[in-house]
mmCIF file of C-alpha atoms in Angstrom:
data_model
loop_
_atom_site.group_PDB
_atom_site.id
_atom_site.type_symbol
_atom_site.label_atom_id
_atom_site.label_comp_id
_atom_site.label_asym_id
_atom_site.label_seq_id
_atom_site.Cartn_x
_atom_site.Cartn_y
_atom_site.Cartn_z
ATOM 1 C CA MET A 221 -9.476 -34.351 -45.959
ATOM 2 C CA MET A 222 -7.091 -31.456 -46.596
ATOM 3 C CA LEU A 223 -7.028 -29.857 -50.035
ATOM 4 C CA ASN A 224 -3.308 -30.288 -50.477
ATOM 5 C CA LYS A 225 -3.768 -34.063 -50.208
ATOM 6 C CA LEU A 226 -6.392 -34.299 -52.903
ATOM 7 C CA ASN A 227 -4.260 -34.182 -56.061
ATOM 8 C CA ILE A 228 -6.410 -31.456 -57.485
ATOM 9 C CA TYR A 229 -5.880 -30.368 -61.056
ATOM 10 C CA SER A 230 -7.615 -27.257 -62.288
ATOM 11 C CA CYS A 231 -8.442 -25.661 -65.605
ATOM 12 C CA ILE A 232 -10.653 -22.655 -66.301
ATOM 13 C CA VAL A 233 -13.395 -22.988 -68.882
ATOM 14 C CA PHE A 234 -15.800 -20.246 -69.954
ATOM 15 C CA PHE A 235 -19.057 -21.710 -71.123
ATOM 16 C CA PHE A 236 -22.556 -21.200 -72.425
ATOM 17 C CA LEU A 237 -25.393 -23.380 -71.179
ATOM 18 C CA ILE A 238 -28.420 -24.231 -73.284
ATOM 19 C CA PRO A 239 -31.755 -24.906 -71.569
ATOM 20 C CA LEU A 240 -32.419 -28.620 -71.813
ATOM 21 C CA GLN A 241 -35.703 -29.142 -70.044
ATOM 22 C CA LYS A 242 -38.143 -27.234 -67.867
ATOM 23 C CA GLU A 243 -38.745 -29.990 -65.353
ATOM 24 C CA LYS A 244 -37.925 -29.091 -61.756
ATOM 25 C CA HIS A 245 -35.112 -31.613 -61.391
ATOM 26 C CA SER A 246 -33.676 -31.498 -64.919
ATOM 27 C CA TYR A 247 -30.455 -29.868 -66.144
ATOM 28 C CA GLN A 248 -31.099 -26.161 -66.618
ATOM 29 C CA ASN A 249 -29.485 -22.909 -67.759
ATOM 30 C CA TYR A 250 -28.584 -21.591 -64.329
ATOM 31 C CA TYR A 251 -25.662 -19.420 -65.409
ATOM 32 C CA ALA A 252 -25.246 -16.353 -67.560
ATOM 33 C CA ASN A 253 -22.547 -16.067 -70.201
ATOM 34 C CA ASN A 254 -20.086 -14.241 -67.963
ATOM 35 C CA TYR A 255 -19.874 -17.069 -65.452
ATOM 36 C CA SER A 256 -16.898 -19.389 -65.509
ATOM 37 C CA THR A 257 -16.125 -22.865 -64.288
ATOM 38 C CA ILE A 258 -13.008 -24.464 -62.870
ATOM 39 C CA LYS A 259 -12.823 -28.248 -62.988
ATOM 40 C CA HIS A 260 -11.098 -29.969 -60.066
ATOM 41 C CA VAL A 261 -10.177 -33.648 -60.194
ATOM 42 C CA VAL A 262 -10.447 -34.833 -56.599
ATOM 43 C CA THR A 263 -10.299 -38.167 -54.839
ATOM 44 C CA VAL A 264 -13.068 -39.036 -52.396
ATOM 45 C CA GLN A 265 -14.130 -42.070 -50.427
ATOM 46 C CA HIS A 266 -17.828 -42.811 -50.766
ATOM 47 C CA PRO A 267 -18.889 -45.232 -47.997
ATOM 48 C CA GLY A 268 -20.587 -47.387 -50.591
ATOM 49 C CA GLU A 269 -17.394 -47.865 -52.602
ATOM 50 C CA LYS A 270 -14.583 -50.235 -51.688
ATOM 51 C CA ALA A 271 -11.862 -47.867 -52.860
ATOM 52 C CA PRO A 272 -11.456 -44.104 -53.225
ATOM 53 C CA THR A 273 -12.916 -42.658 -56.408
ATOM 54 C CA LYS A 274 -11.649 -39.867 -58.642
ATOM 55 C CA VAL A 275 -14.397 -37.422 -59.552
ATOM 56 C CA VAL A 276 -14.622 -34.053 -61.266
ATOM 57 C CA LEU A 277 -15.960 -31.285 -59.050
ATOM 58 C CA THR A 278 -16.802 -28.138 -61.010
ATOM 59 C CA GLN A 279 -16.457 -24.781 -59.295
ATOM 60 C CA VAL A 280 -18.686 -21.971 -60.607
ATOM 61 C CA LYS A 281 -17.593 -18.339 -60.289
ATOM 62 C CA ASN A 282 -19.426 -15.165 -61.212
ATOM 63 C CA ALA A 283 -17.975 -12.226 -63.137
ATOM 64 C CA ALA A 284 -16.434 -10.844 -59.937
ATOM 65 C CA GLY A 285 -14.523 -14.077 -59.404
ATOM 66 C CA ILE A 286 -16.620 -15.077 -56.407
ATOM 67 C CA THR A 287 -17.419 -18.766 -55.969
ATOM 68 C CA ILE A 288 -21.184 -19.211 -56.046
ATOM 69 C CA GLU A 289 -21.563 -22.982 -56.208
ATOM 70 C CA TYR A 290 -20.207 -26.376 -57.254
ATOM 71 C CA PHE A 291 -21.651 -29.229 -59.262
ATOM 72 C CA MET A 292 -20.619 -32.811 -59.920
ATOM 73 C CA ASP A 293 -21.997 -35.648 -62.043
ATOM 74 C CA VAL A 294 -22.457 -38.914 -60.170
ATOM 75 C CA GLN A 295 -24.269 -42.198 -60.671
ATOM 76 C CA SER A 296 -27.690 -42.635 -59.128
ATOM 77 C CA VAL A 297 -26.749 -45.893 -57.419
ATOM 78 C CA ILE A 298 -23.653 -47.814 -56.413
ATOM 79 C CA CYS A 299 -24.396 -51.207 -57.864
ATOM 80 C CA LEU A 300 -22.130 -53.967 -56.601
ATOM 81 C CA GLU A 301 -24.025 -56.757 -58.336
ATOM 82 C CA ASN A 302 -24.219 -55.224 -61.838
ATOM 83 C CA VAL A 303 -27.995 -55.531 -61.975
ATOM 84 C CA CYS A 304 -28.956 -51.904 -61.432
ATOM 85 C CA LYS A 305 -30.152 -49.268 -63.829
ATOM 86 C CA VAL A 306 -27.709 -46.421 -63.308
ATOM 87 C CA ILE A 307 -28.785 -42.863 -64.127
ATOM 88 C CA PRO A 308 -26.408 -39.880 -64.250
ATOM 89 C CA VAL A 309 -27.304 -37.287 -61.628
ATOM 90 C CA ARG A 310 -25.865 -33.795 -61.408
ATOM 91 C CA MET A 311 -25.581 -32.569 -57.822
ATOM 92 C CA TYR A 312 -25.075 -28.996 -56.659
ATOM 93 C CA TRP A 313 -23.530 -27.458 -53.533
ATOM 94 C CA ASN A 314 -23.145 -23.842 -52.495
ATOM 95 C CA ALA A 315 -19.754 -22.216 -51.925
ATOM 96 C CA ILE A 316 -19.352 -23.788 -48.472
ATOM 97 C CA GLY A 317 -20.355 -27.287 -49.517
ATOM 98 C CA GLU A 318 -24.001 -27.307 -48.476
ATOM 99 C CA TYR A 319 -26.156 -29.446 -50.771
ATOM 100 C CA GLN A 320 -28.599 -27.356 -52.819
ATOM 101 C CA ARG A 321 -30.324 -29.453 -55.480
ATOM 102 C CA TYR A 322 -29.922 -32.198 -58.070
ATOM 103 C CA THR A 323 -30.807 -32.430 -61.756
ATOM 104 C CA LEU A 324 -31.197 -35.175 -64.356
ATOM 105 C CA GLN A 325 -30.497 -35.271 -68.063
ATOM 106 C CA LYS A 326 -33.382 -34.604 -70.430
ATOM 107 C CA GLY A 327 -35.771 -37.551 -70.495
ATOM 108 C CA ALA A 328 -34.003 -39.444 -67.713
ATOM 109 C CA THR A 329 -35.987 -40.948 -64.852
ATOM 110 C CA LEU A 330 -34.951 -42.526 -61.593
ATOM 111 C CA GLU A 331 -36.227 -46.018 -60.958
ATOM 112 C CA LYS A 332 -37.170 -48.028 -57.909
ATOM 113 C CA TYR A 333 -37.138 -51.700 -57.139
ATOM 114 C CA GLU A 334 -38.453 -53.897 -59.967
ATOM 115 C CA ALA A 335 -38.286 -51.074 -62.551
ATOM 116 C CA ASP A 336 -40.978 -48.963 -60.935
ATOM 117 C CA VAL A 337 -40.276 -45.334 -61.868
ATOM 118 C CA PHE A 338 -40.184 -42.347 -59.563
ATOM 119 C CA ALA A 339 -43.424 -40.415 -59.291
ATOM 120 C CA PRO A 340 -43.156 -36.592 -59.378
ATOM 121 C CA LYS A 341 -43.529 -36.439 -55.606
ATOM 122 C CA ASP A 342 -40.657 -38.918 -55.208
ATOM 123 C CA TYR A 343 -38.219 -36.449 -56.787
ATOM 124 C CA ASP A 344 -39.210 -33.769 -54.298
ATOM 125 C CA LYS A 345 -39.005 -36.258 -51.448
ATOM 126 C CA LEU A 346 -35.522 -37.327 -52.537
ATOM 127 C CA HIS A 347 -34.455 -33.680 -52.483
ATOM 128 C CA THR A 348 -35.819 -33.327 -48.936
ATOM 129 C CA ILE A 349 -33.919 -36.447 -47.864
ATOM 130 C CA LEU A 350 -30.676 -35.132 -49.353
ATOM 131 C CA LYS A 351 -31.116 -31.817 -47.509
ATOM 132 C CA ASN A 352 -31.445 -33.619 -44.177
ATOM 133 C CA LYS A 353 -27.966 -33.672 -42.633
ATOM 134 C CA LYS A 354 -29.242 -35.919 -39.841
ATOM 135 C CA SER A 355 -30.726 -38.534 -42.152
ATOM 136 C CA PRO A 356 -30.634 -42.160 -40.908
ATOM 137 C CA PHE A 357 -28.567 -42.928 -44.005
ATOM 138 C CA LYS A 358 -25.655 -41.263 -42.207
ATOM 139 C CA GLU A 359 -25.370 -44.203 -39.817
ATOM 140 C CA VAL A 360 -26.053 -47.201 -42.075
ATOM 141 C CA TYR A 361 -23.767 -49.275 -44.269
ATOM 142 C CA ILE A 362 -24.377 -50.183 -47.867
ATOM 143 C CA GLU A 363 -24.696 -53.827 -46.791
ATOM 144 C CA ASP A 364 -27.693 -52.770 -44.708
ATOM 145 C CA VAL A 365 -29.354 -51.331 -47.787
ATOM 146 C CA LEU A 366 -28.292 -53.460 -50.727
ATOM 147 C CA THR A 367 -30.495 -56.511 -51.290
ATOM 148 C CA VAL A 368 -30.606 -58.117 -54.709
ATOM 149 C CA LYS A 369 -33.853 -59.993 -54.895
ATOM 150 C CA ASN A 370 -33.110 -61.955 -58.032
ATOM 151 C CA GLU A 371 -29.889 -61.511 -59.933
ATOM 152 C CA LEU A 372 -31.420 -63.081 -63.065
ATOM 153 C CA SER A 373 -34.350 -60.692 -63.298
ATOM 154 C CA ASP A 374 -34.383 -57.836 -65.787
ATOM 155 C CA ASN A 375 -34.557 -54.145 -64.808
ATOM 156 C CA ILE A 376 -33.949 -54.748 -61.110
ATOM 157 C CA ASP A 377 -32.739 -51.604 -59.361
ATOM 158 C CA ALA A 378 -31.454 -53.564 -56.339
ATOM 159 C CA ILE A 379 -32.528 -50.707 -54.144
ATOM 160 C CA SER A 380 -34.081 -52.046 -51.032
ATOM 161 C CA GLY A 381 -36.972 -54.030 -52.313
ATOM 162 C CA ALA A 382 -36.571 -56.715 -49.676
ATOM 163 C CA THR A 383 -33.988 -55.027 -47.495
ATOM 164 C CA ALA A 384 -33.843 -55.682 -43.785
ATOM 165 C CA LEU A 385 -33.224 -51.957 -43.239
ATOM 166 C CA ASP A 386 -36.089 -50.485 -41.251
ATOM 167 C CA LEU A 387 -36.650 -46.815 -42.064
ATOM 168 C CA ALA A 388 -39.540 -44.495 -41.351
ATOM 169 C CA GLU A 389 -41.554 -43.600 -44.423
ATOM 170 C CA GLU A 390 -40.420 -39.970 -44.350
ATOM 171 C CA ASP A 391 -36.746 -40.986 -44.337
ATOM 172 C CA THR A 392 -36.627 -42.809 -47.662
ATOM 173 C CA VAL A 393 -38.300 -43.199 -51.016
ATOM 174 C CA PRO A 394 -39.955 -46.639 -50.791
ATOM 175 C CA GLY A 395 -38.226 -49.058 -53.129
ATOM 176 C CA ALA A 396 -35.312 -46.674 -53.690
ATOM 177 C CA ALA A 397 -33.280 -46.884 -50.513
ATOM 178 C CA LEU A 398 -30.020 -47.521 -52.376
ATOM 179 C CA THR A 399 -30.560 -44.468 -54.544
ATOM 180 C CA CYS A 400 -31.241 -42.429 -51.411
ATOM 181 C CA PHE A 401 -28.181 -43.893 -49.684
ATOM 182 C CA THR A 402 -25.894 -43.305 -52.667
ATOM 183 C CA LEU A 403 -26.956 -39.739 -53.338
ATOM 184 C CA TRP A 404 -27.189 -38.755 -49.666
ATOM 185 C CA HIS A 405 -23.538 -39.646 -49.109
ATOM 186 C CA TRP A 406 -22.529 -37.765 -52.242
ATOM 187 C CA ALA A 407 -24.500 -34.755 -51.042
ATOM 188 C CA ASN A 408 -23.250 -34.853 -47.461
ATOM 189 C CA GLY A 409 -19.882 -36.577 -47.593
ATOM 190 C CA GLU A 410 -16.281 -35.564 -48.207
ATOM 191 C CA ILE A 411 -17.267 -33.153 -50.967
ATOM 192 C CA ILE A 412 -18.347 -30.692 -48.269
ATOM 193 C CA SER A 413 -14.853 -30.175 -46.861
ATOM 194 C CA ILE A 414 -13.294 -30.328 -50.320
ATOM 195 C CA ALA A 415 -15.577 -27.564 -51.599
ATOM 196 C CA GLN A 416 -14.880 -25.472 -48.516
ATOM 197 C CA GLN A 417 -11.118 -25.762 -48.927
ATOM 198 C CA ILE A 418 -11.311 -24.900 -52.628
ATOM 199 C CA THR A 419 -13.498 -21.877 -51.927
ATOM 200 C CA ALA A 420 -11.071 -20.600 -49.303
ATOM 201 C CA SER A 421 -7.856 -21.337 -51.177
ATOM 202 C CA THR A 422 -9.076 -19.718 -54.417
ATOM 203 C CA ALA A 423 -10.513 -16.618 -52.729
ATOM 204 C CA THR A 424 -8.720 -13.294 -52.975
ATOM 205 C CA ASP A 425 -7.637 -11.452 -49.843
ATOM 206 C CA ALA A 426 -10.571 -9.084 -50.325
ATOM 207 C CA GLN A 427 -12.964 -12.014 -50.585
ATOM 208 C CA LEU A 428 -11.583 -13.499 -47.370
ATOM 209 C CA LEU A 429 -12.242 -10.183 -45.663
ATOM 210 C CA ALA A 430 -15.820 -10.371 -46.928
ATOM 211 C CA PHE A 431 -16.058 -13.918 -45.539
ATOM 212 C CA ILE A 432 -15.176 -12.597 -42.075
ATOM 213 C CA ASN A 433 -18.054 -10.155 -42.276
ATOM 214 C CA LYS A 434 -20.620 -12.797 -43.192
ATOM 215 C CA LYS A 435 -22.972 -14.023 -40.485
ATOM 216 C CA ASN A 436 -22.312 -17.634 -41.460
ATOM 217 C CA THR A 437 -19.780 -19.180 -39.062
ATOM 218 C CA THR A 438 -18.388 -21.522 -41.729
ATOM 219 C CA TYR A 439 -17.243 -18.601 -43.872
ATOM 220 C CA TYR A 440 -15.619 -17.024 -40.815
ATOM 221 C CA THR A 441 -13.774 -20.224 -39.906
ATOM 222 C CA LEU A 442 -12.581 -20.820 -43.469
ATOM 223 C CA ALA A 443 -11.385 -17.235 -43.811
ATOM 224 C CA LEU A 444 -9.301 -17.329 -40.635
ATOM 225 C CA ALA A 445 -7.763 -20.689 -41.507
ATOM 226 C CA GLU A 446 -6.818 -19.444 -44.972
ATOM 227 C CA LEU A 447 -5.463 -16.153 -43.633
ATOM 228 C CA SER A 448 -3.293 -18.187 -41.262
ATOM 229 C CA LYS A 449 -1.922 -20.201 -44.184
ATOM 230 C CA ARG A 450 -1.120 -16.979 -46.024
ATOM 231 C CA LYS A 451 0.307 -15.435 -42.838
ATOM 232 C CA LEU A 452 -1.881 -12.364 -43.231
ATOM 233 C CA TYR A 453 -2.334 -10.439 -39.994
ATOM 234 C CA LYS A 454 -2.964 -6.926 -41.261
ATOM 235 C CA ASN A 455 -5.045 -4.462 -39.275
ATOM 236 C CA ASN A 456 -7.995 -4.628 -41.670
ATOM 237 C CA PHE A 457 -8.386 -8.351 -40.955
ATOM 238 C CA ILE A 458 -7.831 -7.956 -37.200
ATOM 239 C CA ASN A 459 -10.318 -5.093 -36.992
ATOM 240 C CA ALA A 460 -12.941 -7.026 -38.944
ATOM 241 C CA ILE A 461 -12.506 -10.015 -36.646
ATOM 242 C CA PHE A 462 -13.021 -8.011 -33.469
ATOM 243 C CA LYS A 463 -15.931 -6.101 -34.954
ATOM 244 C CA ASN A 464 -17.703 -9.336 -35.759
ATOM 245 C CA LEU A 465 -16.838 -10.949 -32.438
ATOM 246 C CA LYS A 466 -18.594 -8.054 -30.764
ATOM 247 C CA GLU A 467 -21.665 -8.145 -32.996
ATOM 248 C CA THR A 468 -22.158 -11.879 -33.461
ATOM 249 C CA GLN A 469 -21.644 -15.110 -31.546
ATOM 250 C CA LYS A 470 -18.813 -16.477 -33.656
ATOM 251 C CA GLU A 471 -16.958 -19.578 -32.512
ATOM 252 C CA VAL A 472 -13.968 -18.613 -30.408
ATOM 253 C CA LYS A 473 -11.610 -21.471 -31.353
ATOM 254 C CA PRO A 474 -10.958 -20.303 -34.957
ATOM 255 C CA THR A 475 -10.212 -16.834 -33.595
ATOM 256 C CA ILE A 476 -7.762 -18.181 -31.012
ATOM 257 C CA ASN A 477 -6.049 -20.378 -33.613
ATOM 258 C CA TYR A 478 -5.646 -17.396 -35.924
ATOM 259 C CA LEU A 479 -4.288 -15.059 -33.245
ATOM 260 C CA GLU A 480 -1.878 -17.710 -31.953
ATOM 261 C CA GLY A 481 -0.311 -17.937 -35.391
ATOM 262 C CA SER A 482 0.413 -14.221 -35.578
ATOM 263 C CA PRO A 483 3.778 -12.572 -34.770
ATOM 264 C CA LYS A 484 4.518 -12.224 -31.057
ATOM 265 C CA ASN A 485 3.687 -8.538 -30.692
ATOM 266 C CA THR A 486 0.457 -8.916 -32.656
ATOM 267 C CA TYR A 487 -0.495 -11.960 -30.621
ATOM 268 C CA LEU A 488 0.110 -10.326 -27.236
ATOM 269 C CA LYS A 489 -1.793 -7.209 -28.237
ATOM 270 C CA THR A 490 -4.786 -8.997 -29.749
ATOM 271 C CA ILE A 491 -5.142 -11.787 -27.196
ATOM 272 C CA LYS A 492 -5.168 -9.161 -24.441
ATOM 273 C CA LYS A 493 -7.809 -7.224 -26.354
ATOM 274 C CA LEU A 494 -9.896 -10.376 -26.622
ATOM 275 C CA PHE A 495 -9.527 -10.954 -22.882
ATOM 276 C CA ILE A 496 -10.537 -7.403 -22.008
ATOM 277 C CA ASN A 497 -13.420 -6.965 -24.456
ATOM 278 C CA GLY A 498 -14.621 -10.508 -24.998
ATOM 279 C CA ASN A 499 -17.582 -12.356 -23.581
ATOM 280 C CA LEU A 500 -17.250 -15.094 -20.971
ATOM 281 C CA ALA A 501 -16.127 -17.803 -23.396
ATOM 282 C CA GLN A 502 -13.739 -15.452 -25.183
ATOM 283 C CA LYS A 503 -12.139 -14.238 -21.943
ATOM 284 C CA ILE A 504 -11.541 -17.786 -20.729
ATOM 285 C CA ALA A 505 -10.206 -18.869 -24.122
ATOM 286 C CA ALA A 506 -7.825 -15.905 -24.173
ATOM 287 C CA LEU A 507 -6.504 -16.743 -20.696
ATOM 288 C CA LYS A 508 -5.993 -20.383 -21.669
ATOM 289 C CA SER A 509 -4.124 -19.250 -24.760
ATOM 290 C CA ILE A 510 -1.809 -17.036 -22.693
ATOM 291 C CA LYS A 511 -1.330 -19.952 -20.311
ATOM 292 C CA ASN A 512 -0.234 -22.262 -23.116
ATOM 293 C CA THR A 513 1.760 -19.881 -25.291
ATOM 294 C CA THR A 514 5.479 -20.475 -25.674
ATOM 295 C CA HIS A 515 6.152 -16.772 -26.169
ATOM 296 C CA ASN A 516 8.360 -15.189 -23.535
ATOM 297 C CA ILE A 517 6.001 -12.848 -21.674
ATOM 298 C CA LYS A 518 7.303 -9.956 -19.594
ATOM 299 C CA PRO A 519 6.126 -9.383 -15.996
ATOM 300 C CA LYS A 520 4.621 -6.030 -16.947
ATOM 301 C CA TYR A 521 2.295 -7.768 -19.397
ATOM 302 C CA LEU A 522 1.113 -10.324 -16.828
ATOM 303 C CA ASP A 523 0.521 -7.549 -14.297
ATOM 304 C CA SER A 524 -1.584 -5.746 -16.882
ATOM 305 C CA ILE A 525 -3.702 -8.869 -17.323
ATOM 306 C CA SER A 526 -4.215 -9.367 -13.591
ATOM 307 C CA ALA A 527 -5.243 -5.702 -13.332
ATOM 308 C CA TYR A 528 -8.600 -6.704 -14.810
ATOM 309 C CA ALA A 529 -9.299 -9.280 -12.097
ATOM 310 C CA GLY A 530 -11.807 -7.010 -10.408
ATOM 311 C CA LYS A 531 -13.857 -6.794 -13.602
ATOM 312 C CA LEU A 532 -14.250 -10.543 -13.961
ATOM 313 C CA LYS A 533 -17.724 -11.646 -12.972
ATOM 314 C CA THR A 534 -17.612 -15.421 -12.688
ATOM 315 C CA TYR A 535 -15.645 -18.071 -10.828
ATOM 316 C CA GLN A 536 -14.679 -19.632 -14.160
ATOM 317 C CA GLU A 537 -12.950 -16.445 -15.280
ATOM 318 C CA ILE A 538 -11.108 -15.989 -11.967
ATOM 319 C CA ALA A 539 -10.016 -19.623 -11.966
ATOM 320 C CA ALA A 540 -8.728 -19.295 -15.533
ATOM 321 C CA LEU A 541 -6.751 -16.184 -14.580
ATOM 322 C CA LEU A 542 -5.166 -17.877 -11.564
ATOM 323 C CA GLN A 543 -4.370 -21.020 -13.552
ATOM 324 C CA MET A 544 -2.631 -18.865 -16.138
ATOM 325 C CA LEU A 545 -0.532 -17.127 -13.471
ATOM 326 C CA GLU A 546 0.288 -20.459 -11.829
ATOM 327 C CA SER A 547 1.363 -21.996 -15.131
ATOM 328 C CA LYS A 548 3.676 -19.048 -15.701
ATOM 329 C CA ASN A 549 4.944 -19.389 -12.125
ATOM 330 C CA TYR A 550 4.346 -15.689 -11.826
ATOM 331 C CA PHE A 551 3.570 -13.520 -8.836
ATOM 332 C CA SER A 552 4.192 -9.887 -7.949
ATOM 333 C CA GLU A 553 3.104 -7.340 -5.387
ATOM 334 C CA LYS A 554 0.922 -5.775 -8.068
ATOM 335 C CA THR A 555 -0.715 -9.112 -8.782
ATOM 336 C CA ALA A 556 -1.581 -9.467 -5.099
ATOM 337 C CA ASP A 557 -3.010 -5.944 -5.032
ATOM 338 C CA HIS A 558 -5.208 -6.827 -8.003
ATOM 339 C CA LEU A 559 -6.439 -10.070 -6.439
ATOM 340 C CA ILE A 560 -6.937 -9.221 -2.758
ATOM 341 C CA PRO A 561 -10.212 -7.297 -3.333
ATOM 342 C CA LEU A 562 -11.671 -10.584 -4.610
ATOM 343 C CA LEU A 563 -11.484 -11.972 -1.071
ATOM 344 C CA ASN A 564 -14.716 -10.031 -0.603
ATOM 345 C CA ALA A 565 -16.401 -11.823 -3.500
ATOM 346 C CA ASN A 566 -18.585 -14.913 -3.098
ATOM 347 C CA PHE A 567 -16.911 -17.495 -0.906
ATOM 348 C CA ILE A 568 -16.101 -20.016 -3.656
ATOM 349 C CA THR A 569 -14.243 -17.363 -5.628
ATOM 350 C CA ALA A 570 -12.657 -15.829 -2.523
ATOM 351 C CA ARG A 571 -11.389 -19.219 -1.350
ATOM 352 C CA ARG A 572 -9.757 -19.882 -4.719
ATOM 353 C CA VAL A 573 -7.980 -16.514 -4.494
ATOM 354 C CA TYR A 574 -6.918 -17.248 -0.905
ATOM 355 C CA TRP A 575 -5.392 -20.568 -1.925
ATOM 356 C CA PHE A 576 -3.414 -18.779 -4.623
ATOM 357 C CA LEU A 577 -2.122 -16.054 -2.278
ATOM 358 C CA GLN A 578 -1.567 -17.935 0.981
ATOM 359 C CA ASP A 579 1.989 -19.097 0.307
ATOM 360 C CA LYS A 580 3.159 -16.071 -1.656
ATOM 361 C CA ASN A 581 5.709 -13.481 -0.562
ATOM 362 C CA LEU A 582 3.236 -10.803 0.485
ATOM 363 C CA THR A 583 3.702 -7.358 1.973
ATOM 364 C CA LYS A 584 2.815 -6.791 5.605
ATOM 365 C CA ASN A 585 -0.558 -5.287 4.750
ATOM 366 C CA GLN A 586 -1.335 -8.067 2.269
ATOM 367 C CA LYS A 587 -0.455 -10.723 4.851
ATOM 368 C CA SER A 588 -2.786 -9.046 7.333
ATOM 369 C CA VAL A 589 -5.709 -9.300 4.909
ATOM 370 C CA ILE A 590 -4.961 -12.959 4.215
ATOM 371 C CA THR A 591 -4.698 -13.735 7.944
ATOM 372 C CA ASN A 592 -8.029 -12.061 8.650
ATOM 373 C CA PHE A 593 -9.670 -14.038 5.853
ATOM 374 C CA LYS A 594 -8.228 -17.283 7.209
ATOM 375 C CA GLN A 595 -9.522 -16.603 10.720
ATOM 376 C CA LEU A 596 -12.941 -15.571 9.448
ATOM 377 C CA HIS A 597 -13.374 -18.732 7.371
ATOM 378 C CA LYS A 598 -11.180 -21.207 9.275
ATOM 379 C CA ASN A 599 -13.943 -23.817 9.364
ATOM 380 C CA LYS A 600 -14.413 -23.694 5.574
ATOM 381 C CA LEU A 601 -10.866 -23.641 4.259
#
């Protein structure tokens, strides 16, 4: 869900927190006085709710204006039958929407089926469940979990006492499957992308540059997407991108998307640099980008790309280069000179080059090489 579709309203509040309780999962004084919060009213769709819900997601920034985390108050269970004991739960995410922890109000306790309360170990287990992005709760529906044993009974938590849902013991808190389901989807649902978009959109240009330099791929992806929105293609960003591409295994698609949005001259310069200096995946992605670009590319540029044919080490790279040239309907004497040495490569690669060159307008010497190759491999072509 994109941020600009969320109807987000923001206000900045500076605050002081008072320690409420020392228990591990209780509200605590996590922030110093110079931290600030920004409250965002966002609309999310929890899979347990019939309709989208408006919630308040609070962004926490330090004195330097850097987002450090988010928190949001939610209900412990989604109770469709009005027979549940609902407890407020405060949930926390880091700056890129990864669940971190949860807290309860002072004196509050979570309950299980038939009013049985959580044991201390159950709180830790719930935290472990919420941290598990591959939890079985990701694939189930609330109807699979919600079973009201007796609507007339008092203190029923309607949380999987007699549910037909079959979960391994380590995947749920026995008797509290609905609580686990409800909180897991809050922890791992749409809030993740919302938090990410807020973090990126409220970051300064300097902070986005710092994001690029982080090892975390999510920060890198968010930074490039936000820089694209702001149409920022300055050298400091470009240099940081290529430095990190060389040092780390960052995903290539965000890089390609960013470069493709840049002005023509910047694009042609940087995509060529990626092709020349990149790894296998980056070289192929760069060639595919050149193949698909709508920019008008001069013959000299395409010749300069084909000049690196001899340095390509795999069939995949050679095939991508030839496909790019074919899509541009481009051929020159220089291109042939760059490709002909590859006829001495492994046969699969050499054959692909032969097929590309065989019907081209070659020089006399180039035709001679092609003819010799054809005669040598006539039973394989």
